[in-house]
PDB file of N, CA and C in Angstrom:
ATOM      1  N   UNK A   1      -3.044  11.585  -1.148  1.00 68.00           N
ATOM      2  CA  UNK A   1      -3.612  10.261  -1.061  1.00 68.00           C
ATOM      3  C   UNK A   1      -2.527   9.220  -0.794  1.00 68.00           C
ATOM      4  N   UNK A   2      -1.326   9.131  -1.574  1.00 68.00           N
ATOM      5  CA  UNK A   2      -0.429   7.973  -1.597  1.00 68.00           C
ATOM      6  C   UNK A   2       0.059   8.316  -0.040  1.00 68.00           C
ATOM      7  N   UNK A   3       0.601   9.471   0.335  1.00 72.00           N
ATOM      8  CA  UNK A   3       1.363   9.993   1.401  1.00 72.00           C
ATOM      9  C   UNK A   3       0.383   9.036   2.840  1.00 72.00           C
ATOM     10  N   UNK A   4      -1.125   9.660   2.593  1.00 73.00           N
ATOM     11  CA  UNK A   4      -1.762   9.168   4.027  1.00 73.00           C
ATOM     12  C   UNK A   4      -1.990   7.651   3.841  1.00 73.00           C
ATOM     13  N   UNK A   5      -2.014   6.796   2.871  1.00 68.00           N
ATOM     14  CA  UNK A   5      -2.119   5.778   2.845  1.00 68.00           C
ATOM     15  C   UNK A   5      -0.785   4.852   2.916  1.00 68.00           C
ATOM     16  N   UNK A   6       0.587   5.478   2.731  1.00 67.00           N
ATOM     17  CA  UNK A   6       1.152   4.629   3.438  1.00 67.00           C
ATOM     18  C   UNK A   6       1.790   5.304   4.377  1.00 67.00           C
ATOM     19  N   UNK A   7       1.239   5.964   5.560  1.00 70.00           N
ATOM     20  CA  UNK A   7       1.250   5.920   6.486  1.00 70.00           C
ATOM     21  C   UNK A   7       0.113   4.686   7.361  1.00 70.00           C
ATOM     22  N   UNK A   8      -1.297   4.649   6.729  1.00 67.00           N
ATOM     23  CA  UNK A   8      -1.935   4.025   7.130  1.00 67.00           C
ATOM     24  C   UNK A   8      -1.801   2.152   7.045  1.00 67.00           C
ATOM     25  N   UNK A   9      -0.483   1.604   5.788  1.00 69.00           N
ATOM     26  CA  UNK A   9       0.375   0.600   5.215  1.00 69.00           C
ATOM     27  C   UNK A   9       1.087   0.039   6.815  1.00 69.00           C
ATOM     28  N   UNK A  10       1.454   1.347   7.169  1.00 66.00           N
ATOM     29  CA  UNK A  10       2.840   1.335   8.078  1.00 66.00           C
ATOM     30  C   UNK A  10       2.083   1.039   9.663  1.00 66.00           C
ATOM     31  N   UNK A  11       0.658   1.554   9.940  1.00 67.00           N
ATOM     32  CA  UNK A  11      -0.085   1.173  11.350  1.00 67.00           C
ATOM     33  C   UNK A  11      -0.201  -0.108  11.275  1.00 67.00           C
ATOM     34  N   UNK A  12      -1.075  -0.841  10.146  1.00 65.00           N
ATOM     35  CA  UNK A  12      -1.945  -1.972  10.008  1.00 65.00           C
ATOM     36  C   UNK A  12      -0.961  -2.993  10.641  1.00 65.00           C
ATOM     37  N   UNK A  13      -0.009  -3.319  10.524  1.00 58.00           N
ATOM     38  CA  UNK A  13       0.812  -4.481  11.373  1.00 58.00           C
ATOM     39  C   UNK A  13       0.933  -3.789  12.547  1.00 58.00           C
ATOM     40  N   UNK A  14       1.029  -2.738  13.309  1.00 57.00           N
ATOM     41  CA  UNK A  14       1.187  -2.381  14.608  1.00 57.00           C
ATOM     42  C   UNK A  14      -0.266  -3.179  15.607  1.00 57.00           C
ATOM     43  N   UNK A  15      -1.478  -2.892  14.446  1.00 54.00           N
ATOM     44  CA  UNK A  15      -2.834  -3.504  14.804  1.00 54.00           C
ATOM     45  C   UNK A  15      -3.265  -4.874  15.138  1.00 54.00           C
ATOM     46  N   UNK A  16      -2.315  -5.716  14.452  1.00 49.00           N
ATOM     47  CA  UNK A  16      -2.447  -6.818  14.164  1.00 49.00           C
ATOM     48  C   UNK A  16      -2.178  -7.970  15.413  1.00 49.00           C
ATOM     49  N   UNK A  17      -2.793  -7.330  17.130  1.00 53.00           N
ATOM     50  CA  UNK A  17      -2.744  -7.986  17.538  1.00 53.00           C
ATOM     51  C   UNK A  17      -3.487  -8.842  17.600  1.00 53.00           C
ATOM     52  N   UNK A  18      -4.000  -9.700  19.192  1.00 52.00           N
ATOM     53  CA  UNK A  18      -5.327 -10.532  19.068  1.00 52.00           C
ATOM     54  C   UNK A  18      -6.487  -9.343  18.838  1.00 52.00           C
ATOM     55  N   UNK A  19      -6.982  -8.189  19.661  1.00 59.00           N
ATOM     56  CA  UNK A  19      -7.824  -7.456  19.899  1.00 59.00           C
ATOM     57  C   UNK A  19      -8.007  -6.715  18.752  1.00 59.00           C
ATOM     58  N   UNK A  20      -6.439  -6.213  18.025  1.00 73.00           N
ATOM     59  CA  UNK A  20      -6.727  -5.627  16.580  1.00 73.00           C
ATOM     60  C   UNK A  20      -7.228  -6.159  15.537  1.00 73.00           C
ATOM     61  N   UNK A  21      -6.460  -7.489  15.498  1.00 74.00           N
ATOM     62  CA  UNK A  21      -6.692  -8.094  14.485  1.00 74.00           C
ATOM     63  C   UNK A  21      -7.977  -7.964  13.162  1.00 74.00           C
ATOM     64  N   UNK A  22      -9.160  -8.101  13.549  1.00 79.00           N
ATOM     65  CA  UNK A  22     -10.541  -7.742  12.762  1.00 79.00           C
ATOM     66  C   UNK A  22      -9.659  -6.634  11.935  1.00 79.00           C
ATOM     67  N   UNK A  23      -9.891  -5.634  12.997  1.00 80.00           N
ATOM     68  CA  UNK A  23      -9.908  -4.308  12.013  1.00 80.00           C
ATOM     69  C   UNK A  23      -8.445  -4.198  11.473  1.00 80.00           C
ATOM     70  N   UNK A  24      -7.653  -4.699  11.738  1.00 81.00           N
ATOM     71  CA  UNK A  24      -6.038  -4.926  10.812  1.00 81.00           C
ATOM     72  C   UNK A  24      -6.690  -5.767   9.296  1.00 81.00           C
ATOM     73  N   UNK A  25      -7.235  -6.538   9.348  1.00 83.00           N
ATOM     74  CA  UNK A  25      -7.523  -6.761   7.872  1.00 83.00           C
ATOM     75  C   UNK A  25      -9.125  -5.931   7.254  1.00 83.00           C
ATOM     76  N   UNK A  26      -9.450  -5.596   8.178  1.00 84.00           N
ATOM     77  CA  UNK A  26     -10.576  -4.829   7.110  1.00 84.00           C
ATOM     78  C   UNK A  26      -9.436  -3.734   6.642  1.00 84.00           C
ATOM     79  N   UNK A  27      -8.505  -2.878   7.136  1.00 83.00           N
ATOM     80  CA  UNK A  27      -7.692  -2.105   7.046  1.00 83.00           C
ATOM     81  C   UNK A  27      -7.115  -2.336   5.620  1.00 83.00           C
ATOM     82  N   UNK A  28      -6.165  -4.200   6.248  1.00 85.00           N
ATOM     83  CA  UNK A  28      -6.009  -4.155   4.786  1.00 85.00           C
ATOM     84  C   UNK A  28      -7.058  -4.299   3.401  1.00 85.00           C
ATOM     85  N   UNK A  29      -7.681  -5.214   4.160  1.00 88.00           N
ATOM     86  CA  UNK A  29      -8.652  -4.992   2.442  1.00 88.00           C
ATOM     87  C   UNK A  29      -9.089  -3.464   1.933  1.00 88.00           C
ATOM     88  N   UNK A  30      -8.900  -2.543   2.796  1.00 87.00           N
ATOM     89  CA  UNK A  30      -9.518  -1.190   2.206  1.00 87.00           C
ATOM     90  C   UNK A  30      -8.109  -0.926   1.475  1.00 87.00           C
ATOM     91  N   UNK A  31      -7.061  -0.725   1.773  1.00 87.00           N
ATOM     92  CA  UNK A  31      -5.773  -0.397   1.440  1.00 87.00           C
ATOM     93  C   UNK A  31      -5.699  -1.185  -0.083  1.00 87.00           C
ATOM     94  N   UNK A  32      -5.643  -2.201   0.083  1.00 89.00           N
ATOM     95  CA  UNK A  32      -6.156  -3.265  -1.282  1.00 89.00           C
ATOM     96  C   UNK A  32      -7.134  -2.732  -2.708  1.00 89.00           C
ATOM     97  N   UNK A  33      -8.058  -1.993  -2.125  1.00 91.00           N
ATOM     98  CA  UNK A  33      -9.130  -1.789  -3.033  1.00 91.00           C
ATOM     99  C   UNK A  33      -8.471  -0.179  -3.533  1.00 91.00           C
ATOM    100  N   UNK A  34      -8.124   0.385  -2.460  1.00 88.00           N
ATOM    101  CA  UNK A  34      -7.315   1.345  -3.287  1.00 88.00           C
ATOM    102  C   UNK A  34      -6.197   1.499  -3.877  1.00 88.00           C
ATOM    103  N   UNK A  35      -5.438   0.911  -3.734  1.00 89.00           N
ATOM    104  CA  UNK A  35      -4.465   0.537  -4.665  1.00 89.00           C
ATOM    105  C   UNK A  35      -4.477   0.019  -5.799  1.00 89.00           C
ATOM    106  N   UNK A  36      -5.815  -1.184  -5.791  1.00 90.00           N
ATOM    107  CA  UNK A  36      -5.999  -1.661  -7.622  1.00 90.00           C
ATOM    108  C   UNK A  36      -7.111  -0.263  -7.880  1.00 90.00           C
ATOM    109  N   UNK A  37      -7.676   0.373  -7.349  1.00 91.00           N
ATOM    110  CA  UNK A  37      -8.558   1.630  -7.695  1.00 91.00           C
ATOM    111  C   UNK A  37      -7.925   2.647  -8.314  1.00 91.00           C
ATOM    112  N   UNK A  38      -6.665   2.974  -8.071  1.00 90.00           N
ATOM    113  CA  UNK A  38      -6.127   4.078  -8.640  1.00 90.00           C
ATOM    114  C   UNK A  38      -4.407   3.699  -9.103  1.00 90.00           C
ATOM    115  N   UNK A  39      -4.116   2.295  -9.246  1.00 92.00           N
ATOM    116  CA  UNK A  39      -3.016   1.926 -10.147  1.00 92.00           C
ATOM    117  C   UNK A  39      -3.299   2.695 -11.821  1.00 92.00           C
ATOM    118  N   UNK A  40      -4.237   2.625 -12.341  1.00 93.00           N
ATOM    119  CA  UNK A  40      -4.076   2.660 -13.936  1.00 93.00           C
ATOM    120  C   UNK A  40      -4.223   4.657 -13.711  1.00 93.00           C
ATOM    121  N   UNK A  41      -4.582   5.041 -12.612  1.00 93.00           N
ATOM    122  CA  UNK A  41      -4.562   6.725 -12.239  1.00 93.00           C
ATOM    123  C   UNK A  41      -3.176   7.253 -12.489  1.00 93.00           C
ATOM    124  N   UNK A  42      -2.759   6.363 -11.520  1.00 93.00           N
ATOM    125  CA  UNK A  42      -1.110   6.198 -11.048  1.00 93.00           C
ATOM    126  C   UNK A  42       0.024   6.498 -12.401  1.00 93.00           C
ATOM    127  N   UNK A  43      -0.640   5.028 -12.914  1.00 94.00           N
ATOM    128  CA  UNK A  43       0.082   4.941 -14.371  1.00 94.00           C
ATOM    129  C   UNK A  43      -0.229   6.264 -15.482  1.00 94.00           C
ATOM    130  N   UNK A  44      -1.331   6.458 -15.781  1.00 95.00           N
ATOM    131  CA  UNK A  44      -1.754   7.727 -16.734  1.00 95.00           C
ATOM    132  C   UNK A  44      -1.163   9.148 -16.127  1.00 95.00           C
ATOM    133  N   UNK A  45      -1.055   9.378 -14.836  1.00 94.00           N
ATOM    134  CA  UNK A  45       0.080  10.449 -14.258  1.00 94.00           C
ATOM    135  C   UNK A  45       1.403  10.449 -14.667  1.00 94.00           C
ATOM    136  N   UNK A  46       1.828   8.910 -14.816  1.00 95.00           N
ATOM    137  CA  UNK A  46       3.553   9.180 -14.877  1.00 95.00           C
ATOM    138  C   UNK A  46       3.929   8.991 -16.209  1.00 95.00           C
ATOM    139  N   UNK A  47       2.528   8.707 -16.880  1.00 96.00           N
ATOM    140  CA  UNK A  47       2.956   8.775 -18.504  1.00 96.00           C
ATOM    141  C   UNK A  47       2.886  10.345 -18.921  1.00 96.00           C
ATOM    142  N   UNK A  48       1.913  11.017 -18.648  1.00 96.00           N
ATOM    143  CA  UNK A  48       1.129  12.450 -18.913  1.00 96.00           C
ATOM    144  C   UNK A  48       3.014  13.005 -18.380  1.00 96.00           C
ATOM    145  N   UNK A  49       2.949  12.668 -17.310  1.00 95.00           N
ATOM    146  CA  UNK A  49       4.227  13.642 -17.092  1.00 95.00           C
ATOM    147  C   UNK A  49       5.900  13.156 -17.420  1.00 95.00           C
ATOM    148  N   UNK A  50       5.805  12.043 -17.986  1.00 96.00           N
ATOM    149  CA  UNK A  50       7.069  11.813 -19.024  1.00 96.00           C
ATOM    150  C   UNK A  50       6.897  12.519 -20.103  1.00 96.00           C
ATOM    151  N   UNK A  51       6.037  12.032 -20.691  1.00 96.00           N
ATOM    152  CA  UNK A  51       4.996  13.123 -21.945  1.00 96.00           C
ATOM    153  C   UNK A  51       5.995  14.290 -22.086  1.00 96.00           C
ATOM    154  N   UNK A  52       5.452  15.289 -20.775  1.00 96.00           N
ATOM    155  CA  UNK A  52       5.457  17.030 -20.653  1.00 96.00           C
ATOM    156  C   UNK A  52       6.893  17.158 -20.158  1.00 96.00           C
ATOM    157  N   UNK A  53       7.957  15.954 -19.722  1.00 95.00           N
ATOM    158  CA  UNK A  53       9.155  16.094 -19.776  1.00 95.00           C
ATOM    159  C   UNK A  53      10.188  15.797 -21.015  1.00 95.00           C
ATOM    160  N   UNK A  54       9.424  14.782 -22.081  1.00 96.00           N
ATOM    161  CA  UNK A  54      10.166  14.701 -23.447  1.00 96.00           C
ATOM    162  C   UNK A  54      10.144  16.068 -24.105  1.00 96.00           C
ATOM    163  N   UNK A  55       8.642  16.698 -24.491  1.00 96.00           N
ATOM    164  CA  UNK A  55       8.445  17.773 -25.001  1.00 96.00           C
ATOM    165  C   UNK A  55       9.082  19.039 -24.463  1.00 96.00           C
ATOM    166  N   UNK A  56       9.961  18.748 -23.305  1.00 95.00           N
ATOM    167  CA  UNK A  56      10.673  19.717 -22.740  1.00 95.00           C
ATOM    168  C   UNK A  56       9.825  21.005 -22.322  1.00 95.00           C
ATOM    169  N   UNK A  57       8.724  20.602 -21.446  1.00 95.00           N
ATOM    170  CA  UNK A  57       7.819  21.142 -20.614  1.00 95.00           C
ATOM    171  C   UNK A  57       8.685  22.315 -19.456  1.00 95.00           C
ATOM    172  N   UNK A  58       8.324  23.904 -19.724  1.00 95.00           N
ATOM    173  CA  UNK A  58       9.314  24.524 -18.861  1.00 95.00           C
ATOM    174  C   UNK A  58       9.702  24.205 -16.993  1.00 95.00           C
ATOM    175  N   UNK A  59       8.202  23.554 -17.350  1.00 95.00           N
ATOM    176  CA  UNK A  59       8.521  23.193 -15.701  1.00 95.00           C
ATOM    177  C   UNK A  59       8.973  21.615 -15.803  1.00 95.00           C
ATOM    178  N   UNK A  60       9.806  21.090 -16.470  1.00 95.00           N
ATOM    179  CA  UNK A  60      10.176  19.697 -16.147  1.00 95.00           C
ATOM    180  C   UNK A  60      11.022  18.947 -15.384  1.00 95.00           C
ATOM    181  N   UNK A  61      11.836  20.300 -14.514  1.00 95.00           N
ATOM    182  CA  UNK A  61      12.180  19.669 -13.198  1.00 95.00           C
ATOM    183  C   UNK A  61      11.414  19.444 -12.418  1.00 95.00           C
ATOM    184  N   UNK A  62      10.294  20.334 -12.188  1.00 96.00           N
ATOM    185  CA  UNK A  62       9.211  20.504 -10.972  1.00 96.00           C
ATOM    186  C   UNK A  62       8.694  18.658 -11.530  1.00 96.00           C
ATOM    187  N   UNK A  63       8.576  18.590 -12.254  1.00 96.00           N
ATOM    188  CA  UNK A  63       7.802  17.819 -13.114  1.00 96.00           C
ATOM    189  C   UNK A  63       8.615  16.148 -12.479  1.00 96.00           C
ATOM    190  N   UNK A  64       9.531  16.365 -13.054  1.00 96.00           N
ATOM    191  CA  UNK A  64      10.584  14.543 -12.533  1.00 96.00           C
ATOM    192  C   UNK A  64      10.770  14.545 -11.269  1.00 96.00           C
ATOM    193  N   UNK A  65      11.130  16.102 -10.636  1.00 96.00           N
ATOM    194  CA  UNK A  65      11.007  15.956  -8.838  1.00 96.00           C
ATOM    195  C   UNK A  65       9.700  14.984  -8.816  1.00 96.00           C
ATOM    196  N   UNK A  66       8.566  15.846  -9.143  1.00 95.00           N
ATOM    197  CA  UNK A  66       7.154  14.787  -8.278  1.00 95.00           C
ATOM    198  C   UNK A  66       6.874  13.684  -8.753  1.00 95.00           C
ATOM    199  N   UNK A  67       7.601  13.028 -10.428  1.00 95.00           N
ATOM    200  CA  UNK A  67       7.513  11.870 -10.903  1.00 95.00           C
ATOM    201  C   UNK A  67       8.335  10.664  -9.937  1.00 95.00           C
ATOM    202  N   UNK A  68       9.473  11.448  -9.261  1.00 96.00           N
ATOM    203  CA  UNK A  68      10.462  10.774  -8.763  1.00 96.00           C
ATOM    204  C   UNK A  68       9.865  10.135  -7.328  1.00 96.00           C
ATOM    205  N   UNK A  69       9.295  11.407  -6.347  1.00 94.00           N
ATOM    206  CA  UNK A  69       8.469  11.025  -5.220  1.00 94.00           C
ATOM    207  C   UNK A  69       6.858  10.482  -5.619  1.00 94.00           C
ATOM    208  N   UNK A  70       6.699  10.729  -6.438  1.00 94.00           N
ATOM    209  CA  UNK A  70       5.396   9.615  -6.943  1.00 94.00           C
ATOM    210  C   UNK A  70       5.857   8.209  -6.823  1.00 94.00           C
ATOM    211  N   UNK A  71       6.955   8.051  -8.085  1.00 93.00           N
ATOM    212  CA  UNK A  71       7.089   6.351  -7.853  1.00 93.00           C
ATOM    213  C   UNK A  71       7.946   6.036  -6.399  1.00 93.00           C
ATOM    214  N   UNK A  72       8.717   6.285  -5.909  1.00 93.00           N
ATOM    215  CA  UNK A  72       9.100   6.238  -4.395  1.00 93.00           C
ATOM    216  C   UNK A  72       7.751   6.185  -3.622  1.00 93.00           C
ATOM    217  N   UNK A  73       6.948   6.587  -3.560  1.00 92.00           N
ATOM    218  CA  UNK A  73       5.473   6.925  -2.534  1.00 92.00           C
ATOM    219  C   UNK A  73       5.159   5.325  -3.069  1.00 92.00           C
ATOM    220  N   UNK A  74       4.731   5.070  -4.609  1.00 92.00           N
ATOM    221  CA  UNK A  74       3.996   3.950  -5.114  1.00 92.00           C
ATOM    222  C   UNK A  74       4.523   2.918  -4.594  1.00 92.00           C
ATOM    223  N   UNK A  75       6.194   2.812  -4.876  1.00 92.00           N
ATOM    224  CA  UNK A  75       6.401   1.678  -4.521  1.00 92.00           C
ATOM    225  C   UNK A  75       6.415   1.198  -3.003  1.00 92.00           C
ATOM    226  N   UNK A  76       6.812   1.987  -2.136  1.00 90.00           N
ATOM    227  CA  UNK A  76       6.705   2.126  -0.916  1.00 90.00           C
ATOM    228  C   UNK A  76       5.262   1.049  -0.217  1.00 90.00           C
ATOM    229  N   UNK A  77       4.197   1.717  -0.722  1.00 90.00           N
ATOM    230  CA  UNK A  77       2.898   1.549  -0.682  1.00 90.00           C
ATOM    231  C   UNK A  77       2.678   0.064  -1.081  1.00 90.00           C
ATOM    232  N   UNK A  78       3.149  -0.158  -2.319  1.00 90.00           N
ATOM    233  CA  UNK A  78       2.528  -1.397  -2.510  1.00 90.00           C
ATOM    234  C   UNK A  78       3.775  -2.560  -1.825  1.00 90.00           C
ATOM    235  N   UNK A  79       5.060  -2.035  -1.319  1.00 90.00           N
ATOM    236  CA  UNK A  79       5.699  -3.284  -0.495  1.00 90.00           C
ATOM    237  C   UNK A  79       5.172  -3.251   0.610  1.00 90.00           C
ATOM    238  N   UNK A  80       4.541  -1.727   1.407  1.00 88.00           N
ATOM    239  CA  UNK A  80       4.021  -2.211   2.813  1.00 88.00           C
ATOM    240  C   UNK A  80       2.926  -3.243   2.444  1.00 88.00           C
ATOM    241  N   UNK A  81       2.155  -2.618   1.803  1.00 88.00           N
ATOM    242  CA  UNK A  81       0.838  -3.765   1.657  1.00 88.00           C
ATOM    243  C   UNK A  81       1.167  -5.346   1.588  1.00 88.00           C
ATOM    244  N   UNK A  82       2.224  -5.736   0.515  1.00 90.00           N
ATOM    245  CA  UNK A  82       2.359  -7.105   0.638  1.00 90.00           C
ATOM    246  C   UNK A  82       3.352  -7.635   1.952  1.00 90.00           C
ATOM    247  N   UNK A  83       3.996  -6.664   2.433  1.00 89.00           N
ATOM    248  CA  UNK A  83       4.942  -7.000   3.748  1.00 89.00           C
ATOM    249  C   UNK A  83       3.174  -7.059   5.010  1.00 89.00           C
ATOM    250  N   UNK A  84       2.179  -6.462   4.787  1.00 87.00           N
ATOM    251  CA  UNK A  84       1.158  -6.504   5.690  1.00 87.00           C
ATOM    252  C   UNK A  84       0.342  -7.898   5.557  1.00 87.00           C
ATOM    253  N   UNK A  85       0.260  -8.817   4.248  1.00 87.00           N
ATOM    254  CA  UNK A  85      -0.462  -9.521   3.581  1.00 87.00           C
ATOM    255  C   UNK A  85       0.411 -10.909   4.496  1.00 87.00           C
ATOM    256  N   UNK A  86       1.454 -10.702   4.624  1.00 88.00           N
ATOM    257  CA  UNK A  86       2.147 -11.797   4.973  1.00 88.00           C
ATOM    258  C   UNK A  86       2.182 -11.691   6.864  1.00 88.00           C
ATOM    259  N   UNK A  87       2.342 -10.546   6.890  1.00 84.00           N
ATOM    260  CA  UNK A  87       1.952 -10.627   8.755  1.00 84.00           C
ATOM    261  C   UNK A  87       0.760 -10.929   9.113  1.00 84.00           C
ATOM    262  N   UNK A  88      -0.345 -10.179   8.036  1.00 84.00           N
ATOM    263  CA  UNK A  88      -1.444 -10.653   8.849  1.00 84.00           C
ATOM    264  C   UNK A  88      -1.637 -12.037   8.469  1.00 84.00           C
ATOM    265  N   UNK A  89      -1.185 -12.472   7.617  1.00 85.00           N
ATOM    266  CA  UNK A  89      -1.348 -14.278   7.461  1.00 85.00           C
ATOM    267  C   UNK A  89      -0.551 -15.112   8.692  1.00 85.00           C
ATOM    268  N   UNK A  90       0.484 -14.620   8.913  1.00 84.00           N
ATOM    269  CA  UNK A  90       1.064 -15.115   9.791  1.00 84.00           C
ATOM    270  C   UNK A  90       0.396 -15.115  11.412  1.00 84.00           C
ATOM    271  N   UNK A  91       0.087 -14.092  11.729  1.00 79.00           N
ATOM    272  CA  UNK A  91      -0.972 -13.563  12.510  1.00 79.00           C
ATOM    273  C   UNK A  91      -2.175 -14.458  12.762  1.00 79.00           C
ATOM    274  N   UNK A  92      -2.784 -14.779  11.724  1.00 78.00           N
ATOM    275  CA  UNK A  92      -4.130 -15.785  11.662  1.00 78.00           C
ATOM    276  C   UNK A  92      -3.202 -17.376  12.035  1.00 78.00           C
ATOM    277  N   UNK A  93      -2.285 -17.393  11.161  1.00 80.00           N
ATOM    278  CA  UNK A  93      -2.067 -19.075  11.730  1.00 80.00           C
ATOM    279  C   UNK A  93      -1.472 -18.549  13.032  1.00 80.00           C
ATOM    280  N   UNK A  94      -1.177 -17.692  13.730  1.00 75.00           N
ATOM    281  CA  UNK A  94      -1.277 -18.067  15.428  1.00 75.00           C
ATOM    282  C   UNK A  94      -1.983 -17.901  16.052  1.00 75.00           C
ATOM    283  N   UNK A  95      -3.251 -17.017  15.844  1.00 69.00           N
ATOM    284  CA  UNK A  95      -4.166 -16.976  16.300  1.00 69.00           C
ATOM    285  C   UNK A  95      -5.223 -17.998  16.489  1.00 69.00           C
ATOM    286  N   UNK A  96      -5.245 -19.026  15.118  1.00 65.00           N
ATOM    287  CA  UNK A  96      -5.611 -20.530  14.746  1.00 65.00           C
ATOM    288  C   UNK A  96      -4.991 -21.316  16.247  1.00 65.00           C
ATOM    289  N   UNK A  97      -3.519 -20.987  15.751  1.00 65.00           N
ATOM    290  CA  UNK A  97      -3.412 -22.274  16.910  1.00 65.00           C
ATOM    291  C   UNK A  97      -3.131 -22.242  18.369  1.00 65.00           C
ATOM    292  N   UNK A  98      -3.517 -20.502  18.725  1.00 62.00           N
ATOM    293  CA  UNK A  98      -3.989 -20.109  20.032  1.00 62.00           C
ATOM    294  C   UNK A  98      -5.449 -20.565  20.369  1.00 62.00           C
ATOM    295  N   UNK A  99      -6.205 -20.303  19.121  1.00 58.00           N
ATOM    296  CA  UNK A  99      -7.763 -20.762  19.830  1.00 58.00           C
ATOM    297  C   UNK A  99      -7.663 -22.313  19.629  1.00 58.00           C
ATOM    298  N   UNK A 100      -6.961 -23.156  19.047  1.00 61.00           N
ATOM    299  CA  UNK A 100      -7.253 -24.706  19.326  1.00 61.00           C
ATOM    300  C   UNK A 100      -6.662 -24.874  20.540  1.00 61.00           C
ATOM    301  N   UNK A 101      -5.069 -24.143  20.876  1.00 63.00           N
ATOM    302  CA  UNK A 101      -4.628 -24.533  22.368  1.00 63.00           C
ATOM    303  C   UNK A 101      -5.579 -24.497  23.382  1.00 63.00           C
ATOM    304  N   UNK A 102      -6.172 -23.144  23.556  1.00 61.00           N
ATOM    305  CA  UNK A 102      -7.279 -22.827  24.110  1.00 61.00           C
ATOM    306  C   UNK A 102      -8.243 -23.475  24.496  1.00 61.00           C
ATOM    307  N   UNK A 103      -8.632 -24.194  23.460  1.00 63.00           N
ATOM    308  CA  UNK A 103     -10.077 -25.369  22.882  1.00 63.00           C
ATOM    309  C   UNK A 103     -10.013 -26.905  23.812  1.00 63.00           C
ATOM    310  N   UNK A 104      -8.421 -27.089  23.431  1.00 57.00           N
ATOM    311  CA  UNK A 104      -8.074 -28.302  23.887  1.00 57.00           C
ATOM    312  C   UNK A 104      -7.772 -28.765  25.598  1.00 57.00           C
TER     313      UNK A 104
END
């Protein structure tokens, strides 16, 4: 899930032309809803598996390896999203003042 979604983080500004645009923010708002959807998931994973690494769980390398690329994936994810929040804003105010040039 984290893996295909920020890959899908990493398109949404490629989209964000005039023609993309629409579907660059429905994009992001879906990206949005899953991310506050499965943050407290997120969180109860990397507690469960600190947990099974204090108790000295036999597999607790396997264990901090995927804790390690978990939070790397998370954070990843949630800077594309706000690095996307700010293009596509940026995006709309030129698009704004392409259709008034336009208008005028």
């Amino acid at each position: 899930w984290l893996k295909d979604n920020v890959a899908m983080a990493s398109q949404i500004c490629c989209t964000a032309s005039l023609d993309g645009f629409e579907a660059a923010k429905r994009c992001q708002a879906t990206l949005e809803q899953e991310i506050l959807s499965n943050r407290a998931r997120i969180e109860v994973v990397k507690k469960e598996g600190r947990s099974l690494v204090r108790a000295q769980h036999p597999g607790s390398a396997k264990i901090e390896e995927f804790l390690g690329q978990l939070e790397v994936l998370w954070e990843e994810l949630k800077k594309r999203h706000q690095k996307n929040v700010v293009v596509l804003q940026e995006s709309e105010k030129l698009n704004l003042k392409e259709m008034k040039v336009l208008k005028d």
